[in-house]
């Protein structure tokens, strides 16, 4: 009896579920039929086929008119008017303007073109410029030539110049310690902690190694992002030339000018350099005024790289109907990558190696180098040997710490 009751209840539940499903199916069929009927009525009245995604329309007795678009606030209407100068909207004119940048001089040093930021790469091999095949051939020589060149250029090395003041300070401290303990031999006899001080070298080396590795990882990440940014810029320029230029040459050339300026904007933002003269040479007057105003009014929220990506997206959207779907997706993907890479570089700039870690390493290093001459005097080491030992260890440890900054 119990089994029969359970089976009957299950059948009743299944029947109710089937009824609910049938009701939903009928409701969906009714809605689809009603929508199709409404679309056919609109098509009959307008004499054309109703397309999906068409803007809202309002039907009068004789005409079908699109509803007026909503007026954006004045702050959101940032698109500048198109330039009326046809000459600057051609590829030869853009290339000519780009060639003029080589003639600009740097305000800090007139001998250095504005294309370059003053660095030390002319005096020694440096990571601050992109290497070429000639640089690698100059760098990859036999060991004797490489060591000889490094020793000859030792005194013009940027690292050595930044380290030598600290080395000199520790040597002066060693001189004061030797002079003071020389007058009080009883105190020097008690300073016999050189074996214990030598145990400082292991944790100090570990701290310096971790800090240097972290700094190199940040450098490699930044260089990787910079390379990807150049690749995406070139790819977007190629897509613009292939798909956009045949449809609207003026819009394509203007996008090319903004792409040429984008890396300038990145360089100026992260090195705190003014790109105003470059902007004035490359952009039309209307675009230059708009970009200056946007950067001045919203310098914190809309820096120049963000404003450039915003303008590129506006220009692409103005010709979106003329582009294939694949080109639209590819160009938008490149713009998204440019935005994300700018955010990555801002993250690297805004989140350095924890200062607490740097301070602790510096304090341990100063403690070790400060106690070293006292321990050497207690072990009856000659003053000359003390000065040389302190200077060499200070140069090695402070130099590693300087590389990791």
mmCIF file of N, CA and C in Angstrom, residues 28 30 84-85 95 103 111 132 139 150-151 162-163 168 186 188 204 207 217 241-244 275 313 351-352 398 405:
data_model
loop_
_atom_site.group_PDB
_atom_site.id
_atom_site.type_symbol
_atom_site.label_atom_id
_atom_site.label_comp_id
_atom_site.label_asym_id
_atom_site.label_seq_id
_atom_site.Cartn_x
_atom_site.Cartn_y
_atom_site.Cartn_z
ATOM 1 N N UNK A 28 6.473 31.490 -24.452
ATOM 2 C CA UNK A 28 7.565 31.925 -25.312
ATOM 3 C C UNK A 28 7.143 31.991 -26.772
ATOM 4 N N UNK A 30 4.146 32.590 -27.880
ATOM 5 C CA UNK A 30 3.267 33.742 -28.017
ATOM 6 C C UNK A 30 4.063 35.038 -28.098
ATOM 7 N N UNK A 84 40.635 71.045 -40.296
ATOM 8 C CA UNK A 84 40.255 71.517 -41.620
ATOM 9 C C UNK A 84 41.449 71.597 -42.569
ATOM 10 N N UNK A 85 42.667 71.421 -42.052
ATOM 11 C CA UNK A 85 43.860 71.493 -42.882
ATOM 12 C C UNK A 85 44.087 70.140 -43.533
ATOM 13 N N UNK A 95 55.207 62.070 -42.208
ATOM 14 C CA UNK A 95 56.600 61.635 -42.193
ATOM 15 C C UNK A 95 57.558 62.828 -42.156
ATOM 16 N N UNK A 103 65.864 67.374 -35.461
ATOM 17 C CA UNK A 103 66.538 68.666 -35.405
ATOM 18 C C UNK A 103 66.309 69.389 -34.086
ATOM 19 N N UNK A 111 73.810 69.595 -27.085
ATOM 20 C CA UNK A 111 74.511 68.636 -27.925
ATOM 21 C C UNK A 111 73.746 67.322 -28.063
ATOM 22 N N UNK A 132 72.286 46.905 -30.162
ATOM 23 C CA UNK A 132 72.305 46.469 -31.551
ATOM 24 C C UNK A 132 73.344 45.353 -31.708
ATOM 25 N N UNK A 139 80.704 43.920 -26.879
ATOM 26 C CA UNK A 139 80.600 43.393 -25.516
ATOM 27 C C UNK A 139 81.141 41.968 -25.408
ATOM 28 N N UNK A 150 87.305 47.116 -18.796
ATOM 29 C CA UNK A 150 86.595 47.481 -17.564
ATOM 30 C C UNK A 150 87.526 48.165 -16.563
ATOM 31 N N UNK A 151 88.763 47.703 -16.492
ATOM 32 C CA UNK A 151 89.702 48.336 -15.566
ATOM 33 C C UNK A 151 90.106 49.732 -16.036
ATOM 34 N N UNK A 162 79.234 56.782 -7.917
ATOM 35 C CA UNK A 162 78.206 56.894 -6.876
ATOM 36 C C UNK A 162 78.610 56.175 -5.594
ATOM 37 N N UNK A 163 79.540 55.204 -5.683
ATOM 38 C CA UNK A 163 79.938 54.420 -4.512
ATOM 39 C C UNK A 163 81.120 55.044 -3.785
ATOM 40 N N UNK A 168 84.827 56.414 0.761
ATOM 41 C CA UNK A 168 85.679 57.401 1.430
ATOM 42 C C UNK A 168 85.246 57.667 2.855
ATOM 43 N N UNK A 186 94.632 49.850 25.937
ATOM 44 C CA UNK A 186 93.844 48.939 26.774
ATOM 45 C C UNK A 186 92.483 48.658 26.151
ATOM 46 N N UNK A 188 91.868 48.770 22.905
ATOM 47 C CA UNK A 188 92.109 47.968 21.706
ATOM 48 C C UNK A 188 92.297 46.502 22.044
ATOM 49 N N UNK A 204 74.429 39.242 5.620
ATOM 50 C CA UNK A 204 74.533 40.467 4.836
ATOM 51 C C UNK A 204 74.543 40.155 3.340
ATOM 52 N N UNK A 207 70.960 39.297 2.285
ATOM 53 C CA UNK A 207 70.118 40.482 2.149
ATOM 54 C C UNK A 207 70.412 41.212 0.834
ATOM 55 N N UNK A 217 64.470 41.711 -11.317
ATOM 56 C CA UNK A 217 63.167 41.222 -11.780
ATOM 57 C C UNK A 217 62.258 42.371 -12.191
ATOM 58 N N UNK A 241 46.690 51.239 -41.225
ATOM 59 C CA UNK A 241 47.068 51.475 -42.624
ATOM 60 C C UNK A 241 46.333 50.532 -43.582
ATOM 61 N N UNK A 242 46.074 49.294 -43.157
ATOM 62 C CA UNK A 242 45.456 48.309 -44.048
ATOM 63 C C UNK A 242 43.944 48.492 -44.131
ATOM 64 N N UNK A 243 43.297 48.670 -42.978
ATOM 65 C CA UNK A 243 41.837 48.674 -42.952
ATOM 66 C C UNK A 243 41.235 50.074 -42.917
ATOM 67 N N UNK A 244 41.895 51.003 -42.206
ATOM 68 C CA UNK A 244 41.303 52.321 -42.015
ATOM 69 C C UNK A 244 41.652 53.284 -43.151
ATOM 70 N N UNK A 275 56.637 66.935 -23.097
ATOM 71 C CA UNK A 275 56.494 66.531 -24.502
ATOM 72 C C UNK A 275 55.706 67.563 -25.301
ATOM 73 N N UNK A 313 40.561 55.666 -29.545
ATOM 74 C CA UNK A 313 39.319 54.897 -29.523
ATOM 75 C C UNK A 313 38.169 55.712 -30.124
ATOM 76 N N UNK A 351 55.116 51.007 -6.656
ATOM 77 C CA UNK A 351 55.342 50.000 -5.613
ATOM 78 C C UNK A 351 56.792 49.534 -5.680
ATOM 79 N N UNK A 352 57.702 50.279 -5.067
ATOM 80 C CA UNK A 352 59.123 49.912 -5.115
ATOM 81 C C UNK A 352 59.417 48.734 -4.185
ATOM 82 N N UNK A 398 78.784 48.041 -0.815
ATOM 83 C CA UNK A 398 78.015 49.243 -1.158
ATOM 84 C C UNK A 398 77.697 49.257 -2.653
ATOM 85 N N UNK A 405 69.372 49.368 -6.040
ATOM 86 C CA UNK A 405 68.471 50.472 -5.713
ATOM 87 C C UNK A 405 67.539 50.729 -6.881
#
